[in-house]
């Protein structure tokens, strides 16, 4: 029998039992839709995080105390501003070394207050990490050396405290201490539902005085080029280790962070896809079940086809195609549903979603494969039916 | 003299029913010549249908040798048997066995599908065959839109569309009233006159009397 003819017969059989075909497909539709939507969400999230890490600026090297290993607790910092000078000498350019001390603080302006991450930083921070100002100016070298109480607000904090009013030149208090607003940042938006605009940058010296410490939490270095980044990383860690023999230091590059995040999200996406895959499997069992029913119902038809010359293979192919047709039509509908769901999530929730061609191709391939796997047994059974028994069946 | 279309030599067929062997045919020898017209009669359960299934290559004998179109069925695999049926045998059943959702023309064309013949040629040949059985005005009717007699004519057209050498009809008039039965029978006889061997199972003595040969069966053997 020609394949085109077999397709026609299979399609015809599905049409004859429209409702049943639809219900059987439903399992596949839901399974494929779940795979496509969840993989889309995983991919979108991964893409967004990668974008954000890359948005920190390229060739970035982060230096923190302690070992960066799974399961180890972050160590308390022993670094101070003298270490920054020492590292700057290694790097050869003071403007490329940023330092941070951070603390969550309540920030007030008049009767309004908000919670923000206070970051004590050097004046070079916007160059090391890529940050753009919306209004006003950033901290100056003098602000840092003199510990002047001036602040640059994240877009979220600015809105929370001042609404639509211009915050430049106004007074705020951080932890009860007065600061004057000199600038605001451009909005960064949310990532994974976390607001990245609730922050206040102040001179590191002012922050240290406020917190009663002369430590800093960590360093960030923008390497002049990608090639030197590993060499620089070793040099910086060795300088810091010489100065603090009792402390371990770790330097991580952007690629390493991306790698780790990518691994985590990859596993997460895999798990989501596997869960969705299970529902696809259940859908496949449904297909198998219905195909067996269909074989039984059409025993007489099978007998007749055999009597007029159908080989076991012809009958088998016919039923296999029917199963494959069920799952691939279901697969296509599921893809449409999954894409729609992913787009809706992307549009109307903070969770990002991205549809990739490979996930669609995979979903289609898998649904066709499910049809073959779960269609084989019913098809074989149909092919092997004894024509005499089949014809005697009423 | 040309070679017989079917030669059965001492064939038997035993069914296995829950471990008990039920002999349905016990040593039957028979040969069907080209253009033969044979009526098989006998009481219910005497093995007529079993014999027909064997003669048509739908089933294999438990013992004995059976040659269909000169080929020993014991040497053929299921696919080869299917091909043999398609090429040499036409079946007509008591209950028509038409595909319910399929038009008369496509029902008739069905055996040609398994011959790998293209759609256009299939339709042409099916149309010609329906014309031959007097149903050119029913081409696109489905079985439930036709009378029993018309359905049986469609079934006969289907049996003939492959140009078989033998037509096996198991009680073809069993579900029809006598007038319609007579016309179906007349059709079979005119086909026989054109050279197709016809083997007919019937309970009707008068019908059987019109055949060239009569075979009477009882308890799985030919008694006359
Ligand atoms: N699949 C089967 N399993 C067991 N026994 C069977 C089977 N098919 C037929 N038989 C038995 O074989 C015997 C012959 O059956 P068969 O159908 O050939 O009779 P028949 O002469 O065609 O009868 P009828 O005139 O009622 O159609 C019967 O006793 C029947 O019960
Ligand atoms: Mg019978």
Coordinates of C-alpha atoms and ligand atoms in Angstrom, one line a residue:
Chain A
X1 CA 0.0 0.0 0.0
X2 CA 1.3 3.4 -0.8
X3 CA 2.1 5.7 2.1
X4 CA -0.1 8.5 0.9
X5 CA -3.0 6.2 0.9
X6 CA -2.2 5.0 4.4
X7 CA -2.1 8.6 5.6
X8 CA -5.5 9.2 4.1
X9 CA -7.0 6.1 5.7
X10 CA -5.5 7.0 9.1
X11 CA -6.8 10.6 8.9
X12 CA -10.2 9.2 7.9
X13 CA -10.3 6.9 11.0
X14 CA -9.5 9.8 13.3
X15 CA -12.2 11.9 11.7
X16 CA -14.7 9.1 12.2
X17 CA -14.2 9.4 16.0
X18 CA -13.7 13.1 16.3
X19 CA -14.5 13.5 20.0
X20 CA -12.5 10.5 21.0
X21 CA -9.5 11.6 18.9
X22 CA -9.7 15.0 20.5
X23 CA -9.8 13.6 24.1
X24 CA -6.9 11.3 23.3
X25 CA -5.0 14.2 21.9
X26 CA -5.7 16.2 25.0
X27 CA -3.1 14.3 27.0
X28 CA -0.5 14.9 24.3
X29 CA -1.6 18.6 23.9
X30 CA -1.2 19.2 27.7
X31 CA 2.1 17.4 27.8
X32 CA 3.7 19.2 24.9
X33 CA 2.3 22.5 26.0
X34 CA 3.8 22.0 29.4
X35 CA 7.2 21.1 27.9
X36 CA 7.2 24.1 25.6
X37 CA 6.0 26.6 28.2
X38 CA 8.3 25.4 31.0
X39 CA 11.4 25.2 28.7
X40 CA 10.5 28.6 27.5
X41 CA 10.3 30.0 31.0
X42 CA 13.6 28.3 31.9
X43 CA 15.3 29.6 28.8
X44 CA 13.9 33.1 29.3
X45 CA 15.0 33.2 32.9
X46 CA 18.5 32.0 32.0
X47 CA 18.8 34.6 29.2
X48 CA 17.7 37.4 31.6
X49 CA 20.2 36.5 34.3
X50 CA 23.0 36.2 31.7
X51 CA 22.1 39.5 30.4
X52 CA 22.2 41.0 33.8
X53 CA 25.5 39.5 34.7
X54 CA 26.9 40.7 31.4
X55 CA 25.3 44.1 32.1
X56 CA 27.7 44.4 35.1
X57 CA 30.4 45.2 32.5
X58 CA 32.7 42.9 30.7
X59 CA 36.0 41.5 31.9
X60 CA 34.9 41.9 35.5
X61 CA 36.7 40.2 38.3
X62 CA 35.0 40.0 41.8
X63 CA 37.2 39.4 44.8
X64 CA 35.6 38.3 48.1
X65 CA 37.0 36.7 51.2
X66 CA 36.5 33.0 51.8
X67 CA 36.4 30.1 49.5
X68 CA 33.7 30.0 46.8
X69 CA 32.7 26.5 47.1
X70 CA 29.3 24.8 47.3
X71 CA 28.4 24.4 51.0
X72 CA 30.9 26.8 52.5
X73 CA 29.5 29.7 54.4
X74 CA 30.5 33.2 53.4
X75 CA 33.5 34.4 55.5
X76 CA 33.5 37.7 57.4
X77 CA 35.6 40.2 55.6
X78 CA 39.0 41.5 56.9
X79 CA 39.7 43.7 53.9
X80 CA 39.9 47.5 54.2
X81 CA 40.7 50.5 52.0
X82 CA 44.5 49.9 52.3
X83 CA 43.9 46.6 50.6
X84 CA 42.2 48.5 47.8
X85 CA 45.3 50.6 47.3
X86 CA 47.5 47.5 47.3
X87 CA 45.3 45.8 44.7
X88 CA 45.2 49.1 42.7
X89 CA 49.0 49.0 42.5
X90 CA 48.9 45.4 41.1
X91 CA 46.3 46.4 38.6
X92 CA 48.2 49.6 37.7
X93 CA 45.1 51.7 37.5
X94 CA 43.2 52.9 40.5
X95 CA 40.1 53.6 38.4
X96 CA 39.6 50.0 37.6
X97 CA 39.3 48.8 41.2
X98 CA 35.9 49.3 42.9
X99 CA 35.3 48.6 46.6
X100 CA 31.9 48.0 48.4
X101 CA 30.5 47.8 51.8
X102 CA 26.8 47.1 51.8
X103 CA 24.1 47.1 54.4
X104 CA 20.3 47.1 54.4
X105 CA 19.1 50.3 55.9
X106 CA 15.9 52.3 56.4
X107 CA 16.0 55.5 54.3
X108 CA 13.8 58.4 55.2
X109 CA 12.8 61.6 53.5
X110 CA 10.3 63.8 55.4
X111 CA 7.4 61.5 56.4
X112 CA 8.2 58.8 53.9
X113 CA 10.5 55.9 54.4
X114 CA 11.7 52.9 52.5
X115 CA 14.1 50.0 52.9
X116 CA 17.1 50.0 50.6
X117 CA 20.5 48.4 50.2
X118 CA 23.1 51.1 51.2
X119 CA 26.3 50.6 49.3
X120 CA 29.4 52.4 50.4
X121 CA 31.5 52.7 47.3
X122 CA 34.3 54.5 45.6
X123 CA 33.7 57.2 42.9
X124 CA 34.7 54.8 40.1
X125 CA 31.8 52.4 40.6
X126 CA 29.7 53.5 37.6
X127 CA 32.8 52.8 35.4
X128 CA 33.6 49.4 36.8
X129 CA 30.0 48.2 36.9
X130 CA 28.1 49.7 34.0
X131 CA 25.6 52.1 35.7
X132 CA 24.0 55.1 34.1
X133 CA 22.7 58.2 35.9
X134 CA 19.3 59.5 35.3
X135 CA 19.7 62.9 37.0
X136 CA 22.4 64.9 38.9
X137 CA 26.0 63.7 39.4
X138 CA 27.7 60.7 40.9
X139 CA 30.0 60.7 43.9
X140 CA 33.3 62.5 43.4
X141 CA 36.9 61.6 44.5
X142 CA 36.6 64.4 47.1
X143 CA 33.3 63.1 48.4
X144 CA 35.1 59.7 49.0
X145 CA 38.3 61.1 50.6
X146 CA 36.4 63.5 52.9
X147 CA 33.5 61.1 53.7
X148 CA 31.0 63.7 52.6
X149 CA 27.4 62.7 53.4
X150 CA 26.0 62.7 49.8
X151 CA 23.9 60.0 48.2
X152 CA 22.9 58.7 44.8
X153 CA 19.5 57.0 44.7
X154 CA 18.3 53.9 42.8
X155 CA 15.3 54.7 40.7
X156 CA 13.0 52.6 43.1
X157 CA 14.2 54.3 46.2
X158 CA 13.9 57.8 44.6
X159 CA 10.3 57.1 43.6
X160 CA 9.5 55.6 47.1
X161 CA 10.8 58.7 48.8
X162 CA 10.0 61.5 46.4
X163 CA 7.3 60.3 44.0
X164 CA 7.5 62.5 40.9
X165 CA 9.4 65.3 42.6
X166 CA 13.0 66.0 41.7
X167 CA 15.1 64.5 44.6
X168 CA 18.3 66.4 43.7
X169 CA 19.5 68.6 46.5
X170 CA 17.0 67.2 49.1
X171 CA 17.8 65.7 52.4
X172 CA 17.4 62.1 53.4
X173 CA 18.4 60.1 56.5
X174 CA 20.1 56.7 56.4
X175 CA 20.1 54.9 59.7
X176 CA 19.3 58.3 61.3
X177 CA 22.2 60.2 59.7
X178 CA 21.5 63.0 57.2
X179 CA 22.6 62.8 53.6
X180 CA 22.1 65.1 50.6
X181 CA 20.8 63.6 47.3
X182 CA 23.1 64.5 44.4
X183 CA 22.0 62.0 41.7
X184 CA 19.7 59.2 40.7
X185 CA 20.3 56.1 38.7
X186 CA 18.5 54.9 35.6
X187 CA 15.9 52.3 36.2
X188 CA 17.2 48.7 36.0
X189 CA 13.9 46.9 36.5
X190 CA 13.3 43.6 38.2
X191 CA 15.0 40.3 38.0
X192 CA 13.2 37.2 39.2
X193 CA 10.7 39.4 40.9
X194 CA 13.5 41.1 42.9
X195 CA 13.6 44.9 42.6
X196 CA 17.1 46.0 41.6
X197 CA 16.4 49.7 42.0
X198 CA 16.1 49.9 45.8
X199 CA 19.6 51.1 46.6
X200 CA 21.5 54.1 47.8
X201 CA 25.2 54.7 46.9
X202 CA 27.2 56.8 49.4
X203 CA 30.9 57.3 49.8
X204 CA 32.6 54.2 51.3
X205 CA 34.1 56.4 54.0
X206 CA 30.7 57.8 55.0
X207 CA 29.3 54.3 55.1
X208 CA 32.1 53.0 57.2
X209 CA 31.6 55.8 59.7
X210 CA 27.9 55.1 59.8
X211 CA 28.4 51.4 60.3
X212 CA 31.3 51.9 62.8
X213 CA 33.8 49.8 60.9
X214 CA 36.9 50.3 58.6
X215 CA 36.3 47.1 56.7
X216 CA 35.0 46.6 53.2
X217 CA 33.0 43.6 51.9
X218 CA 34.7 43.0 48.6
X219 CA 36.4 44.3 45.5
X220 CA 35.6 44.4 41.9
X221 CA 38.2 44.8 39.2
X222 CA 37.6 45.6 35.6
X223 CA 40.5 44.0 33.7
X224 CA 41.9 45.9 30.8
X225 CA 41.4 42.9 28.5
X226 CA 40.1 39.4 28.6
X227 CA 43.5 37.7 28.2
X228 CA 44.9 39.2 31.3
X229 CA 42.0 38.4 33.5
X230 CA 43.3 35.1 34.8
X231 CA 46.8 36.4 35.4
X232 CA 45.3 39.4 37.2
X233 CA 43.1 37.2 39.3
X234 CA 46.2 35.2 40.6
X235 CA 48.2 38.3 41.3
X236 CA 45.4 40.0 43.2
X237 CA 44.6 37.0 45.3
X238 CA 48.3 36.6 46.1
X239 CA 48.7 40.2 47.2
X240 CA 45.7 39.9 49.5
X241 CA 46.8 36.6 50.9
X242 CA 50.2 38.2 51.8
X243 CA 48.5 41.0 53.6
X244 CA 46.0 38.6 55.4
X245 CA 47.8 35.3 55.9
X246 CA 44.8 33.9 57.9
X247 CA 42.2 34.5 55.3
X248 CA 41.4 32.8 52.0
X249 CA 40.4 35.0 49.1
X250 CA 38.5 34.1 46.0
X251 CA 38.4 35.8 42.7
X252 CA 35.6 35.0 40.3
X253 CA 35.1 36.1 36.8
X254 CA 31.9 36.9 35.0
X255 CA 32.3 33.7 33.0
X256 CA 32.5 31.7 36.1
X257 CA 29.4 33.2 37.6
X258 CA 27.6 32.8 34.3
X259 CA 28.8 29.2 34.2
X260 CA 27.5 28.4 37.7
X261 CA 24.2 30.2 37.1
X262 CA 23.9 28.5 33.7
X263 CA 24.4 25.1 35.3
X264 CA 21.9 25.7 38.0
X265 CA 19.3 27.1 35.6
X266 CA 20.1 24.3 33.1
X267 CA 19.4 21.7 35.8
X268 CA 16.2 23.6 36.8
X269 CA 15.0 23.7 33.2
X270 CA 15.8 20.0 32.8
X271 CA 13.8 19.2 35.9
X272 CA 10.8 21.2 34.6
X273 CA 11.1 19.6 31.2
X274 CA 11.3 16.1 32.8
X275 CA 8.1 16.8 34.9
X276 CA 6.4 18.0 31.8
X277 CA 7.8 15.0 29.9
X278 CA 6.1 12.7 32.4
X279 CA 2.7 14.2 31.5
X280 CA 3.6 13.6 27.9
X281 CA 4.3 10.0 28.8
X282 CA 0.9 9.7 30.4
X283 CA -0.6 11.1 27.3
X284 CA 1.2 8.5 25.3
X285 CA -0.2 5.7 27.4
X286 CA -3.7 7.2 26.7
X287 CA -2.9 7.0 23.0
X288 CA -1.8 3.4 23.3
X289 CA -5.0 2.6 25.2
X290 CA -7.3 4.2 22.6
X291 CA -5.4 2.5 19.8
X292 CA -6.0 -0.9 21.4
X293 CA -9.7 -0.1 21.6
X294 CA -9.7 1.0 18.0
X295 CA -8.0 -2.2 16.9
X296 CA -10.7 -4.2 18.7
X297 CA -13.5 -2.1 17.3
X298 CA -12.2 -2.5 13.8
X299 CA -11.5 -6.2 13.9
X300 CA -13.9 -6.8 11.1
X301 CA -12.4 -4.1 9.0
X302 CA -9.0 -5.6 9.5
X303 CA -10.2 -9.0 8.5
X304 CA -11.8 -7.7 5.4
X305 CA -8.7 -5.7 4.4
X306 CA -6.6 -8.8 4.9
X307 CA -9.1 -10.9 2.9
X308 CA -8.7 -8.6 -0.1
X309 CA -4.9 -8.6 0.1
X310 CA -3.6 -6.4 2.9
X311 CA -0.3 -7.8 4.3
X312 CA 0.3 -7.7 8.1
X313 CA 2.6 -4.8 7.4
X314 CA 0.0 -2.8 5.6
X315 CA -2.4 -3.1 8.5
X316 CA 0.4 -2.4 11.0
X317 CA 1.5 0.7 9.2
X318 CA -2.1 1.9 9.0
X319 CA -2.5 1.8 12.7
X320 CA 0.9 3.1 13.5
X321 CA 0.3 6.1 11.3
X322 CA -3.0 6.7 13.1
X323 CA -1.2 6.8 16.4
X324 CA 1.5 9.1 15.0
X325 CA -1.1 11.3 13.5
X326 CA -2.9 11.6 16.8
X327 CA 0.3 12.5 18.7
X328 CA 1.7 14.9 16.0
X329 CA -1.6 16.8 15.6
X330 CA -1.8 16.9 19.4
X331 CA 1.9 18.0 19.4
X332 CA 1.2 20.9 17.0
X333 CA -1.8 22.0 19.0
X334 CA 0.2 21.6 22.2
X335 CA 3.0 23.7 20.8
X336 CA 0.6 26.4 19.9
X337 CA -0.9 26.3 23.4
X338 CA 2.6 26.2 25.0
X339 CA 3.8 29.2 23.0
X340 CA 0.7 31.1 23.9
X341 CA 1.1 30.3 27.6
X342 CA 4.8 31.3 27.5
X343 CA 4.0 34.6 25.8
X344 CA 1.3 35.4 28.3
X345 CA 3.6 34.6 31.2
X346 CA 6.3 36.8 29.6
X347 CA 3.9 39.6 29.1
X348 CA 1.8 39.6 32.2
X349 CA 4.1 38.3 35.0
X350 CA 7.6 39.2 36.2
X351 CA 8.8 35.8 35.0
X352 CA 10.5 36.0 31.5
X353 CA 9.9 33.4 28.9
X354 CA 11.7 32.8 25.6
X355 CA 10.6 30.4 22.9
X356 CA 13.4 28.7 21.1
X357 CA 13.2 26.8 17.8
X358 CA 15.0 23.9 19.2
X359 CA 12.4 23.4 22.0
X360 CA 9.6 23.4 19.4
X361 CA 11.5 21.0 17.2
X362 CA 12.1 18.8 20.2
X363 CA 8.5 18.9 21.3
X364 CA 7.3 17.9 17.8
X365 CA 9.9 15.2 17.5
X366 CA 9.1 13.8 20.9
X367 CA 5.3 13.8 20.2
X368 CA 5.9 11.9 17.0
X369 CA 8.2 9.5 18.8
X370 CA 5.6 9.0 21.5
X371 CA 3.1 8.1 18.8
X372 CA 5.5 5.5 17.4
X373 CA 6.5 4.0 20.7
X374 CA 2.9 3.8 22.0
X375 CA 1.4 2.9 18.6
X376 CA 3.7 0.0 18.0
X377 CA 2.0 -2.5 20.2
X378 CA -1.5 -1.9 19.0
X379 CA -0.3 -1.8 15.4
X380 CA 1.5 -5.1 15.8
X381 CA -1.6 -6.6 17.3
X382 CA -3.7 -5.4 14.4
X383 CA -1.2 -6.7 11.9
X384 CA -1.1 -10.1 13.4
X385 CA -4.8 -10.6 13.7
X386 CA -6.0 -13.8 12.1
X387 CA -8.2 -12.8 9.2
X388 CA -10.6 -15.7 9.7
X389 CA -11.1 -14.9 13.4
X390 CA -11.4 -11.2 12.4
X391 CA -14.1 -11.9 9.8
X392 CA -16.1 -14.2 12.1
X393 CA -16.2 -11.4 14.7
X394 CA -19.5 -9.7 14.8
Chain B
X1 CA -6.8 -28.9 -20.3
X2 CA -5.5 -26.1 -18.1
X3 CA -4.3 -26.7 -14.5
X4 CA -6.9 -26.6 -11.8
X5 CA -7.2 -23.2 -9.9
X6 CA -7.3 -24.9 -6.5
X7 CA -6.3 -28.4 -5.5
X8 CA -7.0 -29.7 -2.0
X9 CA -5.6 -33.1 -1.1
X10 CA -6.8 -34.7 2.1
X11 CA -6.9 -31.4 4.0
X12 CA -8.1 -31.1 7.6
X13 CA -8.5 -28.3 9.9
X14 CA -8.6 -28.7 13.7
X15 CA -9.4 -25.9 16.1
X16 CA -8.0 -25.8 19.5
X17 CA -10.7 -24.8 22.0
X18 CA -9.2 -24.5 25.5
X19 CA -7.0 -27.5 25.0
X20 CA -9.7 -29.6 23.4
X21 CA -9.1 -30.1 19.7
X22 CA -12.3 -29.6 17.6
X23 CA -12.0 -31.1 14.1
X24 CA -13.9 -28.8 11.7
X25 CA -12.6 -30.5 8.5
X26 CA -11.4 -34.1 8.4
X27 CA -9.7 -35.1 5.2
X28 CA -11.3 -33.2 2.3
X29 CA -10.0 -33.6 -1.2
X30 CA -11.3 -31.3 -3.9
X31 CA -10.2 -29.5 -7.0
X32 CA -11.7 -26.4 -8.5
X33 CA -11.2 -26.1 -12.3
X34 CA -11.1 -22.8 -14.2
X35 CA -14.6 -21.7 -15.0
X36 CA -16.0 -24.3 -12.5
X37 CA -19.3 -23.7 -10.9
X38 CA -19.5 -25.6 -7.6
X39 CA -22.2 -25.4 -4.9
X40 CA -21.3 -26.5 -1.4
X41 CA -24.3 -27.6 0.8
X42 CA -24.6 -29.1 4.2
X43 CA -26.0 -28.7 7.7
X44 CA -24.9 -25.9 9.9
X45 CA -21.5 -26.6 11.5
X46 CA -20.6 -29.1 8.8
X47 CA -17.4 -27.1 7.9
X48 CA -18.5 -25.3 4.8
X49 CA -17.2 -21.9 5.9
X50 CA -14.0 -23.5 7.2
X51 CA -13.4 -25.1 3.8
X52 CA -14.1 -21.8 2.0
X53 CA -11.6 -20.0 4.2
X54 CA -9.0 -22.6 3.4
X55 CA -9.7 -22.6 -0.4
X56 CA -9.4 -18.8 -0.3
X57 CA -6.0 -18.8 1.5
X58 CA -7.4 -17.0 4.5
X59 CA -6.5 -20.0 6.7
X60 CA -4.1 -22.9 6.5
X61 CA -4.9 -26.6 6.7
X62 CA -3.7 -28.4 9.9
X63 CA -2.8 -31.4 7.6
X64 CA -2.9 -32.2 3.9
X65 CA -1.7 -30.2 1.0
X66 CA -3.5 -27.2 -0.6
X67 CA -2.4 -25.6 -3.9
X68 CA -3.9 -22.3 -4.8
X69 CA -2.9 -21.0 -8.2
X70 CA -0.4 -23.8 -8.3
X71 CA 1.3 -22.7 -5.1
X72 CA 1.5 -24.8 -2.0
X73 CA 0.2 -22.6 0.8
X74 CA 2.4 -24.3 3.5
X75 CA 5.4 -22.7 1.9
X76 CA 4.0 -19.2 2.0
X77 CA 4.4 -16.6 4.7
X78 CA 1.5 -14.3 5.7
X79 CA 2.5 -11.5 3.3
X80 CA 2.8 -14.0 0.4
X81 CA -0.6 -15.4 1.3
X82 CA -2.0 -11.9 1.2
X83 CA -0.6 -11.3 -2.2
X84 CA -1.9 -14.7 -3.4
X85 CA -5.4 -13.8 -2.1
X86 CA -5.2 -10.4 -3.8
X87 CA -4.3 -11.8 -7.1
X88 CA -6.3 -15.0 -7.5
X89 CA -9.3 -15.0 -5.1
X90 CA -12.4 -12.9 -4.8
X91 CA -14.5 -13.2 -1.6
X92 CA -18.2 -12.5 -1.2
X93 CA -19.6 -12.8 2.3
X94 CA -23.1 -13.3 3.7
X95 CA -22.9 -10.0 5.6
X96 CA -21.3 -8.1 2.7
X97 CA -18.4 -6.7 4.9
X98 CA -18.2 -3.3 3.3
X99 CA -16.3 -0.5 4.9
X100 CA -19.1 1.6 6.5
X101 CA -17.8 5.1 6.0
X102 CA -16.5 4.5 2.5
X103 CA -18.3 5.1 -0.8
X104 CA -19.3 2.2 -3.1
X105 CA -16.5 3.2 -5.5
X106 CA -13.8 3.3 -2.8
X107 CA -15.0 0.0 -1.4
X108 CA -14.7 -1.6 -4.7
X109 CA -11.3 0.0 -5.3
X110 CA -9.9 -1.3 -1.9
X111 CA -8.2 -4.5 -3.2
X112 CA -6.3 -2.4 -5.8
X113 CA -4.9 -0.2 -2.9
X114 CA -3.0 -3.3 -1.7
X115 CA -1.8 -3.8 -5.3
X116 CA -0.1 -0.4 -5.2
X117 CA -2.3 0.9 -8.0
X118 CA -2.7 4.7 -8.2
X119 CA -5.8 6.5 -7.2
X120 CA -6.9 7.5 -10.6
X121 CA -6.7 4.0 -12.1
X122 CA -8.3 2.5 -9.0
X123 CA -11.3 4.8 -9.5
X124 CA -11.6 4.0 -13.2
X125 CA -11.5 0.3 -12.6
X126 CA -13.9 0.5 -9.7
X127 CA -16.3 2.6 -11.7
X128 CA -16.2 0.1 -14.6
X129 CA -16.8 -2.8 -12.2
X130 CA -19.8 -1.1 -10.6
X131 CA -21.1 -0.4 -14.0
X132 CA -20.7 -4.1 -14.7
X133 CA -22.9 -5.1 -11.7
X134 CA -25.5 -2.5 -12.7
X135 CA -24.6 0.1 -10.0
X136 CA -23.2 3.0 -12.0
X137 CA -25.8 5.2 -10.4
X138 CA -24.6 4.4 -6.9
X139 CA -20.9 5.3 -7.1
X140 CA -20.8 7.7 -4.2
X141 CA -23.3 6.0 -2.0
X142 CA -22.2 4.7 1.4
X143 CA -23.3 1.2 2.5
X144 CA -26.0 2.6 4.8
X145 CA -27.5 4.5 1.8
X146 CA -28.0 1.3 -0.2
X147 CA -30.3 -1.8 -0.1
X148 CA -28.9 -5.2 0.9
X149 CA -29.0 -6.4 -2.7
X150 CA -27.0 -3.3 -3.8
X151 CA -24.5 -3.8 -1.0
X152 CA -24.0 -7.4 -2.1
X153 CA -23.5 -6.2 -5.7
X154 CA -20.9 -3.8 -4.5
X155 CA -19.2 -6.6 -2.6
X156 CA -19.2 -8.7 -5.8
X157 CA -17.7 -5.8 -7.8
X158 CA -15.0 -5.6 -5.1
X159 CA -14.3 -9.3 -5.5
X160 CA -14.0 -9.0 -9.2
X161 CA -12.0 -5.8 -9.5
X162 CA -8.7 -7.7 -9.3
X163 CA -9.7 -10.1 -12.1
X164 CA -9.5 -13.2 -9.8
X165 CA -9.6 -16.7 -11.2
X166 CA -11.9 -17.9 -8.4
X167 CA -14.8 -16.3 -6.7
X168 CA -15.7 -17.7 -3.3
X169 CA -19.1 -16.8 -2.1
X170 CA -20.2 -17.9 1.4
X171 CA -24.0 -17.8 1.5
X172 CA -24.1 -14.6 -0.6
X173 CA -27.9 -14.6 -0.7
X174 CA -28.3 -15.5 3.0
X175 CA -29.2 -11.9 4.0
X176 CA -31.3 -11.1 0.9
X177 CA -35.0 -11.7 0.0
X178 CA -35.5 -14.3 -2.7
X179 CA -36.0 -11.9 -5.6
X180 CA -32.9 -9.9 -4.8
X181 CA -31.1 -13.2 -4.1
X182 CA -32.1 -14.4 -7.6
X183 CA -30.7 -11.4 -9.3
X184 CA -27.4 -11.7 -7.3
X185 CA -27.2 -15.3 -8.3
X186 CA -27.9 -14.4 -11.9
X187 CA -25.0 -12.0 -11.7
X188 CA -22.7 -14.7 -10.4
X189 CA -23.8 -17.0 -13.1
X190 CA -23.1 -14.5 -15.9
X191 CA -19.7 -13.9 -14.4
X192 CA -19.1 -17.7 -14.4
X193 CA -20.1 -17.7 -18.0
X194 CA -17.3 -15.3 -18.7
X195 CA -14.8 -17.7 -17.3
X196 CA -14.5 -17.0 -13.5
X197 CA -14.7 -20.1 -11.4
X198 CA -17.4 -19.7 -8.8
X199 CA -17.7 -21.7 -5.5
X200 CA -20.9 -21.0 -3.7
X201 CA -22.0 -22.1 -0.2
X202 CA -25.8 -22.2 0.1
X203 CA -28.6 -23.7 2.1
X204 CA -31.0 -23.4 -0.8
X205 CA -31.4 -26.8 -2.6
X206 CA -32.8 -25.0 -5.7
X207 CA -29.9 -22.6 -5.8
X208 CA -27.5 -25.5 -5.4
X209 CA -29.2 -27.3 -8.2
X210 CA -28.2 -24.6 -10.7
X211 CA -24.5 -25.3 -10.2
X212 CA -22.5 -27.6 -12.4
X213 CA -21.3 -29.6 -9.4
X214 CA -22.7 -30.1 -6.0
X215 CA -20.7 -31.0 -2.9
X216 CA -22.5 -32.1 0.2
X217 CA -20.7 -31.8 3.5
X218 CA -21.4 -33.4 6.9
X219 CA -19.3 -33.4 10.0
X220 CA -16.2 -32.1 8.3
X221 CA -16.2 -34.5 5.4
X222 CA -17.5 -34.5 1.9
X223 CA -20.3 -37.1 1.8
X224 CA -21.1 -36.7 -1.9
Ligands
LIG1 N1 -12.5 -20.4 15.7 C1 -13.0 -21.5 16.0 N2 -12.7 -22.2 17.1 C2 -13.3 -23.4 17.4 N3 -14.2 -24.0 16.6 C3 -14.5 -23.4 15.5 C4 -14.0 -22.1 15.1 N4 -14.5 -21.8 13.9 C5 -15.4 -22.8 13.6 N5 -15.4 -23.8 14.5 C6 -16.2 -25.0 14.5 O1 -15.9 -25.7 13.3 C7 -17.1 -26.3 12.8 C8 -17.4 -25.9 11.4 O2 -17.7 -24.5 11.4 P1 -18.1 -23.8 10.1 O3 -18.3 -22.3 10.3 O4 -17.2 -24.1 9.0 O5 -19.5 -24.4 9.7 P2 -20.5 -24.0 8.5 O6 -20.7 -25.3 7.8 O7 -20.0 -22.9 7.8 O8 -21.8 -23.7 9.3 P3 -23.0 -22.6 9.0 O9 -23.8 -23.2 7.9 O10 -23.7 -22.4 10.2 O11 -22.3 -21.4 8.5 C9 -18.2 -25.9 13.8 O12 -18.4 -27.0 14.7 C10 -17.7 -24.7 14.5 O13 -18.1 -24.7 15.9
LIG2 MG1 -20.7 -20.9 7.5

